[in-house]
CSV table of C-alpha atoms in Angstrom, one decimal:
chain,number,residue,atom,x,y,z
L,1,UNK,CA,0.0,0.0,0.0
L,2,UNK,CA,3.0,2.3,0.6
L,3,UNK,CA,3.7,2.3,-3.2
L,4,UNK,CA,0.1,2.6,-4.5
L,5,UNK,CA,0.7,6.3,-5.2
L,6,UNK,CA,3.7,5.6,-7.3
L,7,UNK,CA,2.3,6.6,-10.7
L,8,UNK,CA,5.1,5.1,-12.7
L,9,UNK,CA,4.7,1.7,-10.9
L,10,UNK,CA,0.9,1.7,-11.3
L,11,UNK,CA,1.2,2.6,-15.0
L,12,UNK,CA,3.1,-0.6,-15.8
L,13,UNK,CA,1.0,-2.7,-18.2
L,14,UNK,CA,1.2,-5.7,-15.9
L,15,UNK,CA,-0.8,-3.7,-13.2
L,16,UNK,CA,-3.0,-1.6,-15.5
L,17,UNK,CA,-4.1,-4.7,-17.4
L,18,UNK,CA,-4.6,-6.7,-14.2
L,19,UNK,CA,-6.5,-4.0,-12.5
L,20,UNK,CA,-8.6,-3.2,-15.5
L,21,UNK,CA,-7.6,0.5,-15.6
L,22,UNK,CA,-5.8,0.4,-18.9
L,23,UNK,CA,-9.2,0.8,-20.6
L,24,UNK,CA,-11.8,1.6,-17.9
L,25,UNK,CA,-14.6,2.0,-20.5
L,26,UNK,CA,-14.0,-1.5,-21.8
L,27,UNK,CA,-13.7,-2.9,-18.3
L,28,UNK,CA,-17.0,-1.3,-17.3
L,29,UNK,CA,-18.6,-2.8,-20.5
L,30,UNK,CA,-17.4,-6.3,-19.5
L,31,UNK,CA,-18.9,-5.8,-16.0
L,32,UNK,CA,-22.2,-4.6,-17.5
L,33,UNK,CA,-22.3,-7.4,-20.0
L,34,UNK,CA,-21.7,-10.2,-17.6
L,35,UNK,CA,-23.9,-8.7,-14.9
L,36,UNK,CA,-26.7,-8.9,-17.5
L,37,UNK,CA,-25.9,-12.5,-18.3
L,38,UNK,CA,-25.9,-13.5,-14.6
L,39,UNK,CA,-29.2,-11.8,-14.1
L,40,UNK,CA,-30.6,-13.4,-17.2
L,41,UNK,CA,-29.6,-16.9,-15.9
L,42,UNK,CA,-31.1,-16.3,-12.5
L,43,UNK,CA,-34.3,-14.5,-13.7
L,44,UNK,CA,-36.2,-17.7,-14.4
L,45,UNK,CA,-35.5,-18.8,-10.8
L,46,UNK,CA,-37.0,-15.5,-9.5
L,47,UNK,CA,-40.2,-16.0,-11.5
L,48,UNK,CA,-40.3,-19.7,-10.4
L,49,UNK,CA,-40.0,-18.6,-6.8
L,50,UNK,CA,-42.9,-16.2,-7.2
L,51,UNK,CA,-45.1,-18.7,-9.0
L,52,UNK,CA,-44.4,-21.3,-6.3
L,53,UNK,CA,-45.0,-19.0,-3.4
L,54,UNK,CA,-48.0,-21.0,-2.0
L,55,UNK,CA,-46.5,-24.5,-2.2
L,56,UNK,CA,-45.5,-26.4,0.9
L,57,UNK,CA,-42.0,-27.1,2.0
L,58,UNK,CA,-41.8,-30.7,0.6
L,59,UNK,CA,-42.9,-29.5,-2.9
L,60,UNK,CA,-40.6,-26.5,-2.6
L,61,UNK,CA,-37.7,-28.8,-2.1
L,62,UNK,CA,-38.7,-30.8,-5.2
L,63,UNK,CA,-38.9,-27.6,-7.2
L,64,UNK,CA,-35.6,-26.4,-5.9
L,65,UNK,CA,-33.9,-29.6,-7.2
L,66,UNK,CA,-35.7,-29.3,-10.5
L,67,UNK,CA,-34.7,-25.7,-11.0
L,68,UNK,CA,-31.1,-26.5,-10.1
L,69,UNK,CA,-31.0,-29.3,-12.7
L,70,UNK,CA,-32.7,-27.2,-15.3
L,71,UNK,CA,-30.2,-24.4,-15.0
L,72,UNK,CA,-27.3,-26.7,-15.0
L,73,UNK,CA,-28.5,-28.6,-18.1
L,74,UNK,CA,-29.2,-25.3,-19.9
L,75,UNK,CA,-25.8,-24.0,-19.2
L,76,UNK,CA,-24.2,-27.3,-20.2
L,77,UNK,CA,-26.1,-27.4,-23.5
L,78,UNK,CA,-25.2,-23.8,-24.3
L,79,UNK,CA,-21.5,-24.6,-23.5
L,80,UNK,CA,-21.4,-21.3,-21.6
L,81,UNK,CA,-18.5,-22.4,-19.4
L,82,UNK,CA,-16.5,-24.0,-22.2
L,83,UNK,CA,-16.4,-27.3,-20.4
L,84,UNK,CA,-15.0,-29.1,-23.4
L,85,UNK,CA,-12.3,-26.5,-24.2
L,86,UNK,CA,-9.9,-26.2,-21.3
L,87,UNK,CA,-7.0,-25.1,-23.4
L,88,UNK,CA,-5.1,-21.8,-23.5
L,89,UNK,CA,-8.4,-19.9,-23.6
L,90,UNK,CA,-9.3,-21.4,-20.2
L,91,UNK,CA,-6.1,-21.1,-18.1
L,92,UNK,CA,-7.7,-21.7,-14.6
L,93,UNK,CA,-11.2,-20.6,-15.7
L,94,UNK,CA,-12.8,-20.4,-19.1
L,95,UNK,CA,-11.5,-17.5,-21.1
L,96,UNK,CA,-14.9,-16.0,-22.0
L,97,UNK,CA,-16.4,-16.3,-18.6
L,98,UNK,CA,-16.0,-13.2,-16.4
L,99,UNK,CA,-16.5,-12.9,-12.7
L,100,UNK,CA,-16.4,-9.1,-12.8
L,101,UNK,CA,-20.1,-8.9,-11.6
L,102,UNK,CA,-18.8,-10.0,-8.2
L,103,UNK,CA,-17.6,-6.4,-7.7
L,104,UNK,CA,-21.2,-5.0,-8.2
L,105,UNK,CA,-22.7,-7.7,-6.0
L,106,UNK,CA,-20.3,-7.1,-3.1
L,107,UNK,CA,-20.9,-3.4,-3.4
L,108,UNK,CA,-24.6,-3.9,-3.2
L,109,UNK,CA,-24.3,-6.2,-0.3
L,110,UNK,CA,-22.1,-3.7,1.6
L,111,UNK,CA,-24.7,-0.9,1.0
L,112,UNK,CA,-27.4,-3.3,2.3
L,113,UNK,CA,-25.5,-4.0,5.5
L,114,UNK,CA,-24.9,-0.3,6.0
L,115,UNK,CA,-28.6,0.4,5.7
L,116,UNK,CA,-29.4,-2.5,8.0
L,117,UNK,CA,-26.9,-1.3,10.6
L,118,UNK,CA,-28.3,2.3,10.5
L,119,UNK,CA,-31.8,0.9,11.0
L,120,UNK,CA,-31.2,-1.8,13.6
L,121,UNK,CA,-27.7,-1.5,15.0
L,122,UNK,CA,-27.6,-5.2,15.4
L,123,UNK,CA,-24.5,-7.4,15.7
L,124,UNK,CA,-25.1,-9.4,12.5
L,125,UNK,CA,-24.9,-6.2,10.4
L,126,UNK,CA,-21.6,-5.4,12.0
L,127,UNK,CA,-20.2,-8.8,11.2
L,128,UNK,CA,-21.5,-8.6,7.6
L,129,UNK,CA,-19.8,-5.2,7.2
L,130,UNK,CA,-16.5,-6.6,8.5
L,131,UNK,CA,-16.6,-9.4,5.9
L,132,UNK,CA,-17.5,-7.0,3.2
L,133,UNK,CA,-14.6,-4.7,4.2
L,134,UNK,CA,-12.3,-7.7,3.9
L,135,UNK,CA,-13.7,-8.6,0.5
L,136,UNK,CA,-13.5,-5.1,-0.9
L,137,UNK,CA,-10.1,-4.4,0.7
L,138,UNK,CA,-8.6,-7.3,-1.3
L,139,UNK,CA,-10.1,-6.3,-4.6
L,140,UNK,CA,-8.4,-3.0,-5.6
L,141,UNK,CA,-5.5,-4.8,-7.3
L,142,UNK,CA,-8.1,-6.4,-9.7
L,143,UNK,CA,-10.9,-3.9,-9.1
L,144,UNK,CA,-12.2,-3.6,-12.6
L,145,UNK,CA,-11.0,-7.0,-13.7
L,146,UNK,CA,-12.1,-9.4,-11.0
L,147,UNK,CA,-10.9,-12.9,-11.9
L,148,UNK,CA,-9.7,-16.2,-10.5
L,149,UNK,CA,-6.4,-16.6,-12.4
L,150,UNK,CA,-3.0,-15.2,-11.5
L,151,UNK,CA,-3.4,-13.2,-8.2
L,152,UNK,CA,-7.1,-13.2,-8.4
L,153,UNK,CA,-7.4,-16.7,-7.0
L,154,UNK,CA,-6.6,-15.3,-3.5
L,155,UNK,CA,-7.8,-11.7,-3.8
L,156,UNK,CA,-11.2,-12.6,-5.1
L,157,UNK,CA,-11.9,-15.5,-2.7
L,158,UNK,CA,-13.6,-13.6,0.1
L,159,UNK,CA,-15.8,-11.7,-2.3
L,160,UNK,CA,-16.6,-15.0,-4.1
L,161,UNK,CA,-17.5,-16.7,-0.8
L,162,UNK,CA,-19.8,-13.9,0.2
L,163,UNK,CA,-21.4,-14.1,-3.3
L,164,UNK,CA,-22.1,-17.8,-2.8
L,165,UNK,CA,-23.6,-17.1,0.6
L,166,UNK,CA,-25.8,-14.3,-0.8
L,167,UNK,CA,-26.9,-16.5,-3.7
L,168,UNK,CA,-27.8,-19.5,-1.5
L,169,UNK,CA,-28.8,-17.9,1.7
L,170,UNK,CA,-29.4,-14.1,1.9
L,171,UNK,CA,-31.5,-13.7,-1.3
L,172,UNK,CA,-33.6,-16.8,-0.7
L,173,UNK,CA,-34.3,-15.7,2.9
L,174,UNK,CA,-35.4,-12.3,1.6
L,175,UNK,CA,-37.7,-13.9,-0.9
L,176,UNK,CA,-39.2,-16.1,1.9
L,177,UNK,CA,-39.8,-13.0,4.0
L,178,UNK,CA,-41.8,-11.6,1.0
L,179,UNK,CA,-43.9,-14.7,0.8
L,180,UNK,CA,-42.2,-16.2,-2.2
L,181,UNK,CA,-40.5,-19.7,-2.4
L,182,UNK,CA,-37.0,-18.7,-1.7
L,183,UNK,CA,-35.8,-22.3,-1.9
L,184,UNK,CA,-36.7,-22.4,-5.6
L,185,UNK,CA,-34.4,-19.4,-6.3
L,186,UNK,CA,-31.7,-21.3,-4.3
L,187,UNK,CA,-32.1,-24.1,-6.8
L,188,UNK,CA,-31.2,-21.8,-9.6
L,189,UNK,CA,-28.1,-20.6,-7.7
L,190,UNK,CA,-27.1,-24.3,-7.1
L,191,UNK,CA,-27.4,-25.0,-10.8
L,192,UNK,CA,-25.1,-22.1,-11.7
L,193,UNK,CA,-22.5,-23.1,-9.1
L,194,UNK,CA,-22.6,-26.7,-10.2
L,195,UNK,CA,-21.7,-25.8,-13.7
L,196,UNK,CA,-18.9,-23.5,-12.5
L,197,UNK,CA,-17.6,-26.2,-10.2
L,198,UNK,CA,-17.5,-28.8,-13.0
L,199,UNK,CA,-15.7,-26.2,-15.2
L,200,UNK,CA,-13.1,-25.5,-12.5
L,201,UNK,CA,-12.5,-29.2,-12.0
L,202,UNK,CA,-12.1,-29.9,-15.7
L,203,UNK,CA,-9.5,-27.1,-16.0
L,204,UNK,CA,-7.6,-28.3,-12.8
L,205,UNK,CA,-7.5,-31.7,-14.4
L,206,UNK,CA,-6.1,-30.2,-17.6
L,207,UNK,CA,-3.4,-28.3,-15.7
L,208,UNK,CA,-2.4,-31.3,-13.7
L,209,UNK,CA,-2.2,-33.5,-16.7
L,210,UNK,CA,0.6,-31.4,-18.1
L,211,UNK,CA,2.8,-31.4,-15.0
L,212,UNK,CA,5.0,-34.3,-16.0
L,213,UNK,CA,8.4,-32.9,-14.9
L,214,UNK,CA,9.8,-33.1,-11.4
L,215,UNK,CA,11.3,-30.0,-9.9
L,216,UNK,CA,13.1,-29.3,-6.6
L,217,UNK,CA,16.2,-30.4,-4.7
L,218,UNK,CA,17.3,-33.2,-2.3
L,219,UNK,CA,14.9,-32.0,0.4
L,220,UNK,CA,11.6,-31.5,-1.5
L,221,UNK,CA,10.3,-31.9,-5.0
L,222,UNK,CA,7.0,-31.2,-6.9
L,223,UNK,CA,5.5,-31.8,-10.2
L,224,UNK,CA,5.5,-29.0,-12.8
L,225,UNK,CA,5.4,-28.4,-16.6
L,226,UNK,CA,8.6,-28.9,-18.5
L,227,UNK,CA,8.9,-25.3,-19.9
L,228,UNK,CA,11.2,-22.4,-20.4
L,229,UNK,CA,10.3,-21.2,-17.0
L,230,UNK,CA,11.3,-24.4,-15.2
L,231,UNK,CA,14.4,-25.5,-17.2
L,232,UNK,CA,16.7,-22.7,-15.7
L,233,UNK,CA,15.9,-23.5,-12.1
L,234,UNK,CA,16.2,-27.2,-12.7
L,235,UNK,CA,19.8,-26.9,-13.9
L,236,UNK,CA,20.8,-24.2,-11.5
L,237,UNK,CA,19.5,-26.2,-8.4
L,238,UNK,CA,21.3,-29.3,-9.5
L,239,UNK,CA,24.6,-27.5,-10.2
L,240,UNK,CA,24.5,-25.6,-6.9
L,241,UNK,CA,23.9,-28.7,-4.9
L,242,UNK,CA,26.8,-30.5,-6.5
L,243,UNK,CA,29.4,-27.7,-6.8
L,244,UNK,CA,28.8,-25.3,-3.8
L,245,UNK,CA,29.0,-25.6,0.0
L,246,UNK,CA,25.9,-25.3,2.2
L,247,UNK,CA,27.3,-22.1,3.7
L,248,UNK,CA,27.7,-20.4,0.3
L,249,UNK,CA,25.3,-17.6,-0.5
L,250,UNK,CA,23.6,-17.2,-3.9
L,251,UNK,CA,22.0,-14.2,-5.6
L,252,UNK,CA,19.5,-14.9,-8.4
L,253,UNK,CA,18.8,-12.2,-11.0
L,254,UNK,CA,16.3,-11.0,-12.0
L,255,UNK,CA,13.9,-13.6,-10.6
L,256,UNK,CA,14.1,-17.1,-9.1
L,257,UNK,CA,14.1,-17.2,-5.3
L,258,UNK,CA,12.9,-20.8,-5.5
L,259,UNK,CA,16.5,-21.7,-6.6
L,260,UNK,CA,17.7,-20.5,-3.2
L,261,UNK,CA,15.0,-22.4,-1.4
L,262,UNK,CA,15.5,-25.8,-3.2
L,263,UNK,CA,19.3,-25.6,-3.2
L,264,UNK,CA,19.2,-24.4,0.5
L,265,UNK,CA,21.6,-21.6,-0.4
L,266,UNK,CA,21.0,-18.3,1.4
L,267,UNK,CA,20.2,-15.1,-0.5
L,268,UNK,CA,22.2,-12.5,1.5
L,269,UNK,CA,20.2,-9.5,0.2
L,270,UNK,CA,16.8,-8.1,1.4
L,271,UNK,CA,15.3,-8.6,-2.0
L,272,UNK,CA,13.6,-11.7,-3.1
L,273,UNK,CA,13.7,-10.7,-6.8
L,274,UNK,CA,14.8,-7.8,-9.0
L,275,UNK,CA,11.9,-7.4,-11.4
L,276,UNK,CA,10.7,-3.9,-12.7
L,277,UNK,CA,8.2,-3.3,-9.8
L,278,UNK,CA,10.9,-3.9,-7.1
L,279,UNK,CA,13.4,-1.6,-9.0
L,280,UNK,CA,10.7,1.1,-9.2
L,281,UNK,CA,9.6,0.7,-5.6
L,282,UNK,CA,13.0,0.7,-3.9
L,283,UNK,CA,15.2,2.5,-6.4
L,284,UNK,CA,18.0,0.9,-8.4
L,285,UNK,CA,20.7,2.8,-6.4
L,286,UNK,CA,19.4,1.5,-3.1
L,287,UNK,CA,19.1,-2.1,-4.4
L,288,UNK,CA,22.7,-1.9,-5.8
L,289,UNK,CA,24.0,-0.5,-2.5
L,290,UNK,CA,22.4,-3.5,-0.7
L,291,UNK,CA,24.1,-5.9,-3.1
L,292,UNK,CA,27.4,-4.2,-2.6
L,293,UNK,CA,27.0,-4.3,1.2
L,294,UNK,CA,26.1,-8.0,1.1
L,295,UNK,CA,27.8,-9.6,-1.9
L,296,UNK,CA,26.8,-13.2,-2.6
L,297,UNK,CA,29.4,-15.9,-3.2
L,298,UNK,CA,27.6,-16.9,-6.4
L,299,UNK,CA,25.3,-15.1,-8.8
L,300,UNK,CA,22.7,-16.9,-11.0
L,301,UNK,CA,21.6,-15.1,-14.1
L,302,UNK,CA,18.3,-16.4,-15.5
L,303,UNK,CA,17.0,-15.5,-18.9
L,304,UNK,CA,13.7,-13.9,-18.1
L,305,UNK,CA,12.1,-11.6,-20.7
L,306,UNK,CA,9.8,-9.2,-18.8
L,307,UNK,CA,7.8,-7.8,-21.6
L,308,UNK,CA,4.6,-7.9,-19.5
L,309,UNK,CA,5.8,-4.8,-17.8
L,310,UNK,CA,6.2,-2.9,-21.2
L,311,UNK,CA,8.9,-2.5,-23.8
L,312,UNK,CA,10.7,-0.1,-21.4
L,313,UNK,CA,11.3,-3.0,-19.0
L,314,UNK,CA,11.6,-5.9,-21.4
L,315,UNK,CA,15.0,-7.2,-20.3
L,316,UNK,CA,17.0,-6.8,-17.1
L,317,UNK,CA,20.3,-5.1,-17.6
L,318,UNK,CA,19.4,-3.6,-20.9
L,319,UNK,CA,17.1,-0.7,-20.0
L,320,UNK,CA,16.4,-1.2,-16.3
L,321,UNK,CA,18.9,-2.7,-13.8
L,322,UNK,CA,21.9,-1.5,-15.9
L,323,UNK,CA,24.0,-0.5,-12.9
L,324,UNK,CA,23.3,-3.8,-11.2
L,325,UNK,CA,24.2,-5.8,-14.3
L,326,UNK,CA,27.4,-3.8,-14.6
L,327,UNK,CA,28.4,-4.5,-11.0
L,328,UNK,CA,27.8,-8.2,-11.5
L,329,UNK,CA,29.9,-8.2,-14.7
L,330,UNK,CA,32.8,-6.5,-12.9
L,331,UNK,CA,32.7,-8.6,-9.8
L,332,UNK,CA,31.8,-12.1,-10.9
L,333,UNK,CA,33.2,-14.6,-13.4
L,334,UNK,CA,31.2,-17.3,-15.2
L,335,UNK,CA,31.7,-20.9,-14.1
L,336,UNK,CA,28.7,-22.7,-15.8
L,337,UNK,CA,26.0,-22.1,-18.4
L,338,UNK,CA,23.0,-24.0,-19.6
L,339,UNK,CA,20.8,-23.1,-22.5
L,340,UNK,CA,21.2,-19.7,-24.3
L,341,UNK,CA,23.3,-16.9,-22.9
L,342,UNK,CA,20.8,-15.2,-20.6
L,343,UNK,CA,19.9,-11.5,-20.6
L,344,UNK,CA,21.6,-10.8,-23.9
L,345,UNK,CA,19.9,-8.1,-26.0
L,346,UNK,CA,19.9,-10.4,-29.1
L,347,UNK,CA,17.4,-12.6,-27.2
L,348,UNK,CA,14.8,-10.0,-27.6
L,349,UNK,CA,15.0,-10.3,-31.4
L,350,UNK,CA,14.3,-14.0,-31.4
L,351,UNK,CA,10.8,-15.0,-32.4
L,352,UNK,CA,11.0,-18.3,-30.4
L,353,UNK,CA,10.9,-18.5,-26.6
L,354,UNK,CA,14.2,-19.7,-25.3
L,355,UNK,CA,15.6,-20.5,-21.9
L,356,UNK,CA,19.1,-20.0,-20.4
L,357,UNK,CA,20.9,-19.7,-17.1
L,358,UNK,CA,24.5,-18.7,-16.3
L,359,UNK,CA,26.2,-19.3,-12.9
L,360,UNK,CA,28.9,-16.9,-11.9
L,361,UNK,CA,31.3,-16.9,-8.9
L,362,UNK,CA,32.6,-13.8,-7.1
L,363,UNK,CA,36.1,-12.9,-8.0
C-alpha cells in the first residue's frame, strides 16, 4: 500500500491490465455485459419462486432440485463455461467467462449492510460489514477485472465466498420474507454453481495432466510443466547442490528465489527478486547498495524476458537494472551455463521463446 501512489509503478502494463484500468470503459462494459448474463440466468429462478409461493416445504424442495438441474443442463447445452475447451483460452477458468459482476454484488451487499446497521444497529450487520470490508479491501488490485487466475485466486476469494452465501442464503431468505418460495431461487443458484464447479475441476485436471516434470532439490520436490520457466531452475539447483557448499550464498537475477530455497543456499540481500516493480519501488541505487554491502558468493543469471511490464522493461540489464548488471559483470566470473546466454539483447529479437541460465562466482 505504501507504493500505491507511485504513478510510474501503477502505470506498468502488468498492473493496469490486471486492475482493468488500462481501458476503464472496456472494463465497465465487460462488467455490465456479464452482470446482464448472470441476471438473465437467475431471472427464471425468481419467476419460479414467485409462481411457487403457495407451495408447501416438501414440494418446494422438489422444485428447488428441479430448477437446479434445469439451470445446470441449460448452461451445459449452451456450453457457456467451455467445459470441453480447457486449453489456452481457459487457463484456470474459461477465457470468455467473467467474474467481474462480483464487484457489483459485493458493493450492493455492503450498501445493504450499511442500511441495515443504520436501522437496527444489530451485531449481524456489523459482522457482515467486517466481511464486506475484507472482501472489498482485497479487490483494488483487480478492481475492474475481478478474476480467478493469477493473483485473483486469492484476492477474489472472500468476495466470491460472500457471493455464494448471498446466492444460496441471503436472497432466498429475503424472498421467503416476501412470501415467495426462496428455496426455488436457491435451486437456480445451485445450478449455476454446479456448472462452474465442474468447469473448474475440468481445468484443474487439464493443468495437472501437463505437470509431468519433477522440480526441486534433495529435500523436497514437486511436479510441474517442462517449460522455459522451469528449465533454468532445474539446472541451477542441480549445479549448486553439486558444486557449492551449504554455507555459500547465492544471488539470483532477476527472478528465481525458489532456486535459493530448493538448493538451500541463502540469499544475502533483502530482495527476493529484481523485477521492474521492485526496482521502481525501492530504487535501483538503493538495491545496488544493498548488493554491494552483502555480496553473494555466487550469482545466477536467469533468462527472463519481462515484456509484460512494457517494452521499457523488457530485459533486465538492458534498459532497467543496468548498474546492477554492470556491477555483476565487474565482480563475478562465469563458471557454468545451460541453454542460451541469458539476458543478452539479441534474445529480444528471437521469435521463439528460449531459456538459459548462467552461474557466476565472485572474483
